[in-house]
Short mmCIF file of C-alpha atoms in Angstrom, two decimals:
data_model
loop_
_atom_site.label_atom_id
_atom_site.label_comp_id
_atom_site.label_asym_id
_atom_site.label_seq_id
_atom_site.Cartn_x
_atom_site.Cartn_y
_atom_site.Cartn_z
CA MET A 1 -0.15 0.33 -0.08
CA ASP A 2 2.98 2.22 -0.40
CA LYS A 3 2.82 2.25 -3.99
CA LYS A 4 3.10 5.98 -5.06
CA ILE A 5 1.45 7.78 -8.31
CA VAL A 6 1.65 11.12 -9.41
CA ILE A 7 -1.05 12.08 -12.24
CA ILE A 8 0.13 14.57 -14.51
CA PRO A 9 -2.53 16.63 -16.93
CA THR A 10 -1.72 17.62 -19.73
CA TYR A 11 -3.51 19.97 -22.70
CA ASN A 12 -0.45 21.20 -24.99
CA GLU A 13 3.01 20.33 -22.78
CA LYS A 14 5.05 18.63 -25.62
CA GLU A 15 7.51 21.55 -24.93
CA ASN A 16 7.44 19.72 -20.97
CA ILE A 17 6.35 16.27 -20.95
CA GLU A 18 9.37 14.31 -21.16
CA LYS A 19 11.57 16.85 -19.25
CA ILE A 20 9.09 16.23 -16.08
CA ILE A 21 8.63 12.56 -16.78
CA ARG A 22 12.76 12.51 -16.43
CA ALA A 23 12.74 14.08 -13.03
CA VAL A 24 9.77 11.78 -11.42
CA PHE A 25 11.29 8.90 -12.18
CA SER A 26 15.20 10.37 -11.66
CA LEU A 27 13.73 10.66 -7.65
CA GLU A 28 14.02 7.85 -5.51
CA GLY A 29 11.07 6.24 -3.80
CA ASP A 30 9.64 4.53 -7.01
CA TYR A 31 7.33 6.80 -8.00
CA HIS A 32 5.02 6.03 -11.05
CA ILE A 33 2.99 9.06 -12.97
CA LEU A 34 -0.51 8.62 -14.55
CA VAL A 35 -1.41 11.19 -17.95
CA ILE A 36 -3.97 12.28 -18.13
CA GLU A 37 -4.14 13.50 -21.62
CA ASP A 38 -6.67 15.60 -22.85
CA GLY A 39 -6.67 15.23 -26.84
CA SER A 40 -3.46 17.69 -26.99
CA PRO A 41 -2.88 19.00 -30.83
CA ASP A 42 0.42 19.29 -30.51
CA GLY A 43 1.42 15.24 -29.98
CA THR A 44 1.54 15.17 -25.83
CA ALA A 45 0.49 11.69 -26.39
CA ALA A 46 2.59 10.32 -28.84
CA ILE A 47 5.37 11.69 -26.66
CA VAL A 48 4.49 9.66 -23.61
CA LYS A 49 3.58 6.76 -25.89
CA SER A 50 7.40 6.62 -26.78
CA LEU A 51 8.72 7.45 -23.59
CA GLN A 52 6.21 4.05 -22.21
CA LYS A 53 8.66 1.81 -23.75
CA GLU A 54 11.54 2.78 -22.15
CA PHE A 55 9.02 2.93 -18.39
CA PRO A 56 6.87 0.31 -19.55
CA GLU A 57 5.86 -0.02 -15.41
CA ASN A 58 5.80 3.39 -14.12
CA LEU A 59 4.63 5.29 -16.78
CA HIS A 60 0.84 5.24 -17.13
CA MET A 61 -1.69 7.86 -19.48
CA ILE A 62 -5.14 7.50 -20.09
CA GLU A 63 -6.46 9.69 -23.35
CA ARG A 64 -9.42 12.19 -23.19
CA LYS A 65 -11.15 13.54 -25.86
CA GLY A 66 -10.25 16.92 -25.74
CA LYS A 67 -10.45 19.82 -23.56
CA LEU A 68 -12.31 18.05 -20.07
CA GLY A 69 -10.72 20.50 -17.32
CA LEU A 70 -9.14 20.37 -14.27
CA GLY A 71 -11.28 18.32 -12.15
CA THR A 72 -12.76 15.84 -14.30
CA ALA A 73 -9.03 15.06 -15.09
CA TYR A 74 -7.67 14.68 -11.35
CA ILE A 75 -11.30 12.91 -10.27
CA THR A 76 -10.64 10.30 -13.19
CA GLY A 77 -6.90 9.56 -12.50
CA PHE A 78 -8.48 9.91 -8.08
CA LYS A 79 -10.02 7.15 -9.50
CA TRP A 80 -7.78 4.82 -12.05
CA SER A 81 -5.53 5.06 -9.05
CA VAL A 82 -7.21 3.65 -6.35
CA GLU A 83 -8.27 0.95 -8.30
CA HIS A 84 -4.49 0.21 -8.67
CA GLY A 85 -3.68 0.07 -5.19
CA TYR A 86 -1.62 2.70 -4.95
CA GLY A 87 -1.42 3.97 -1.14
CA TYR A 88 -0.19 7.02 -1.75
CA ILE A 89 -1.75 10.21 -5.20
CA PHE A 90 -0.02 13.19 -5.46
CA GLU A 91 -1.07 15.57 -8.06
CA MET A 92 1.15 17.82 -9.86
CA ASP A 93 1.05 20.12 -12.68
CA ALA A 94 3.24 19.21 -16.00
CA ASP A 95 5.56 22.60 -16.24
CA PHE A 96 7.45 22.54 -13.85
CA SER A 97 6.31 25.18 -11.69
CA HIS A 98 5.62 22.73 -8.93
CA ASN A 99 9.14 21.36 -8.16
CA PRO A 100 9.64 17.74 -8.30
CA ASN A 101 12.56 17.50 -6.04
CA ASP A 102 9.29 18.69 -3.28
CA LEU A 103 7.35 15.24 -4.37
CA PRO A 104 9.48 13.54 -1.43
CA LYS A 105 8.38 15.92 1.50
CA LEU A 106 5.09 15.86 0.41
CA TYR A 107 5.23 12.15 0.81
CA GLU A 108 6.94 12.78 3.90
CA ALA A 109 4.15 14.57 5.11
CA CYS A 110 2.05 11.96 5.15
CA SER A 111 3.94 8.52 5.44
CA LYS A 112 5.82 9.76 8.32
CA GLY A 113 4.37 13.50 9.10
CA GLY A 114 0.64 12.70 10.90
CA ALA A 115 -1.41 14.06 7.17
CA ASP A 116 -3.83 12.92 5.25
CA LEU A 117 -3.45 15.60 2.90
CA SER A 118 0.17 16.98 2.40
CA ILE A 119 0.01 20.45 0.29
CA GLY A 120 3.15 22.43 -1.38
CA SER A 121 2.30 25.81 -0.08
CA ARG A 122 3.36 29.20 -1.68
CA TYR A 123 2.22 31.36 1.13
CA CYS A 124 1.79 29.34 4.39
CA ASN A 125 5.51 31.72 5.28
CA GLY A 126 5.24 34.59 3.39
CA ILE A 127 4.94 34.65 -0.49
CA SER A 128 6.74 31.68 -2.17
CA VAL A 129 5.75 32.49 -5.79
CA ILE A 130 8.43 33.59 -8.80
CA ASN A 131 8.25 35.47 -11.82
CA TRP A 132 4.39 36.11 -11.73
CA PRO A 133 3.27 39.18 -12.46
CA ILE A 134 2.02 41.37 -9.42
CA GLY A 135 -1.19 41.76 -10.08
CA ARG A 136 -1.83 38.06 -9.92
CA VAL A 137 -0.14 37.21 -7.44
CA ILE A 138 -2.53 39.62 -4.93
CA MET A 139 -5.64 38.07 -6.90
CA SER A 140 -4.67 34.69 -5.67
CA TYR A 141 -2.74 35.31 -2.39
CA TYR A 142 -6.04 37.09 -1.57
CA ALA A 143 -8.48 34.38 -2.91
CA SER A 144 -6.89 32.27 -0.63
CA VAL A 145 -7.46 34.87 2.30
CA TYR A 146 -11.35 35.22 0.99
CA VAL A 147 -11.91 31.34 1.15
CA ARG A 148 -9.77 31.13 4.18
CA LYS A 149 -12.67 33.53 6.09
CA VAL A 150 -15.84 31.94 4.56
CA LEU A 151 -15.13 28.70 5.27
CA GLY A 152 -13.47 28.50 7.99
CA MET A 153 -10.15 26.09 6.45
CA LYS A 154 -7.07 26.55 8.04
CA VAL A 155 -5.43 26.25 4.92
CA TYR A 156 -3.27 29.11 3.97
CA ASP A 157 -3.08 27.81 -0.01
CA THR A 158 -6.20 27.04 -0.62
CA THR A 159 -6.13 27.22 -4.71
CA ALA A 160 -2.38 25.49 -5.01
CA GLY A 161 -2.43 21.81 -7.14
CA PHE A 162 0.44 20.53 -5.93
CA LYS A 163 -1.09 17.76 -3.23
CA CYS A 164 -0.12 14.48 -1.94
CA TYR A 165 -3.38 12.44 -0.64
CA LYS A 166 -3.09 9.22 1.15
CA ARG A 167 -5.21 6.74 -0.77
CA GLN A 168 -8.41 6.73 2.71
CA VAL A 169 -9.22 9.80 1.71
CA LEU A 170 -9.80 9.46 -1.83
CA GLU A 171 -11.66 6.65 -1.13
CA THR A 172 -14.15 8.66 1.66
CA ILE A 173 -14.80 11.24 -0.66
CA ASP A 174 -18.03 11.15 -2.83
CA LEU A 175 -16.39 12.30 -6.39
CA ASP A 176 -18.83 11.87 -8.14
CA ASN A 177 -20.63 14.05 -6.04
CA VAL A 178 -17.24 16.95 -6.52
CA ARG A 179 -18.71 19.75 -8.55
CA MET A 180 -16.57 22.27 -10.04
CA LYS A 181 -14.17 22.11 -12.42
CA GLY A 182 -11.79 24.44 -12.80
CA TYR A 183 -9.42 25.97 -9.62
CA GLY A 184 -12.09 25.26 -7.46
CA PHE A 185 -11.86 22.38 -8.05
CA GLN A 186 -8.49 22.89 -5.98
CA ILE A 187 -10.54 24.59 -2.98
CA GLU A 188 -13.77 21.70 -2.67
CA MET A 189 -11.15 19.03 -2.73
CA LYS A 190 -9.68 19.98 -0.12
CA TYR A 191 -12.56 21.62 2.57
CA THR A 192 -14.38 18.26 1.44
CA THR A 193 -11.38 16.62 2.95
CA TYR A 194 -10.85 18.97 5.58
CA LYS A 195 -15.07 18.35 6.79
CA LEU A 196 -14.27 14.70 6.71
CA GLY A 197 -12.36 15.46 9.42
CA PHE A 198 -9.30 14.64 7.97
CA THR A 199 -5.49 16.10 9.02
CA ILE A 200 -4.17 18.63 6.20
CA LYS A 201 -0.79 19.78 6.36
CA GLU A 202 1.74 22.71 4.71
CA VAL A 203 4.80 22.13 3.37
CA PRO A 204 6.50 25.47 1.57
CA ILE A 205 7.82 24.86 -1.54
CA ILE A 206 8.91 27.58 -3.96
CA PHE A 207 6.57 28.24 -7.00
CA ILE A 208 8.71 28.82 -10.78
CA ASP A 209 5.96 29.81 -13.19
CA ARG A 210 6.31 27.91 -16.26
CA THR A 211 9.01 28.94 -18.84
CA GLU A 212 7.22 26.71 -21.16
CA GLY A 213 4.42 26.15 -23.11
CA THR A 214 1.05 28.65 -22.52
CA SER A 215 -1.26 28.91 -18.65
CA LYS A 216 -4.02 27.57 -18.69
CA MET A 217 -5.74 30.40 -16.75
CA SER A 218 -7.96 32.51 -17.08
CA SER A 219 -11.25 35.32 -15.52
CA GLY A 220 -13.96 33.01 -15.14
CA ILE A 221 -11.56 29.95 -13.15
CA PHE A 222 -11.51 32.53 -10.69
CA GLY A 223 -15.55 33.85 -10.87
CA GLU A 224 -16.05 29.81 -10.55
CA ALA A 225 -13.96 30.26 -7.22
CA PHE A 226 -15.65 32.85 -6.02
CA TRP A 227 -19.37 31.85 -6.46
CA GLY A 228 -18.69 28.03 -5.80
CA VAL A 229 -17.07 28.97 -2.41
CA LEU A 230 -20.25 30.47 -0.98
CA LYS A 231 -22.34 27.31 -2.04
CA MET A 232 -19.77 25.21 -0.31
CA LYS A 233 -20.11 26.91 2.35
CA PHE A 234 -23.86 26.08 2.53
CA ARG A 235 -24.05 22.75 1.24
CA LYS A 236 -23.68 19.47 3.68
CA ILE A 237 -20.91 17.42 2.98
CA THR A 238 -20.42 13.66 3.58
CA PRO A 239 -18.87 10.47 2.91
CA LYS A 240 -18.98 8.14 -0.19
CA LYS A 241 -21.33 5.40 0.59
CA LYS A 242 -20.01 1.91 1.52
#
């Protein structure tokens, strides 16, 4: 049950995907990777398939028809990972904004530090973001402040997408009832984990904005998160029915 898998959603990540896969596989600790590939027209899937010949046991891919959203990509990955017996399930971006060298710190917080969910946090030790315009830093930071105040959850980086879940968390959450699709998905998963009584720990990281490829951020993502958080506050959250 100590098996570890890193879920990486991709859409047009040909510049990054081989480098991120090799970086994860260079770590000690036998990490596996599951790429959730949303029909990238730039050939991302072909690169992953060529690497699967080199890493047949550790590199997996699910191809989907078109761009179906971050939240559904991760839920697809969570279900697959639980079905295939992984004990520690990570979320990570393909673009090196999340440093693969931080994966062991997230793992240790769960395996030895008592966390059920560990978060690679940009804001638990001040603001640790590089290469973002100041406007985006302010918007992201205060979005987390807003979420913390509305939901009463003691997490500084509520929109973080660099995380490690223990298997039990994803088995307990009713994944079919997760409603938000964009970055609001990250908030909803943390809040659901918190409301179900699991232990969340933040691990300080330095977030470096992508240097290659194109950002998928949009103002609509923040709109969904703003209104979704208000609705979330009044929803009853219950464990998945066995």
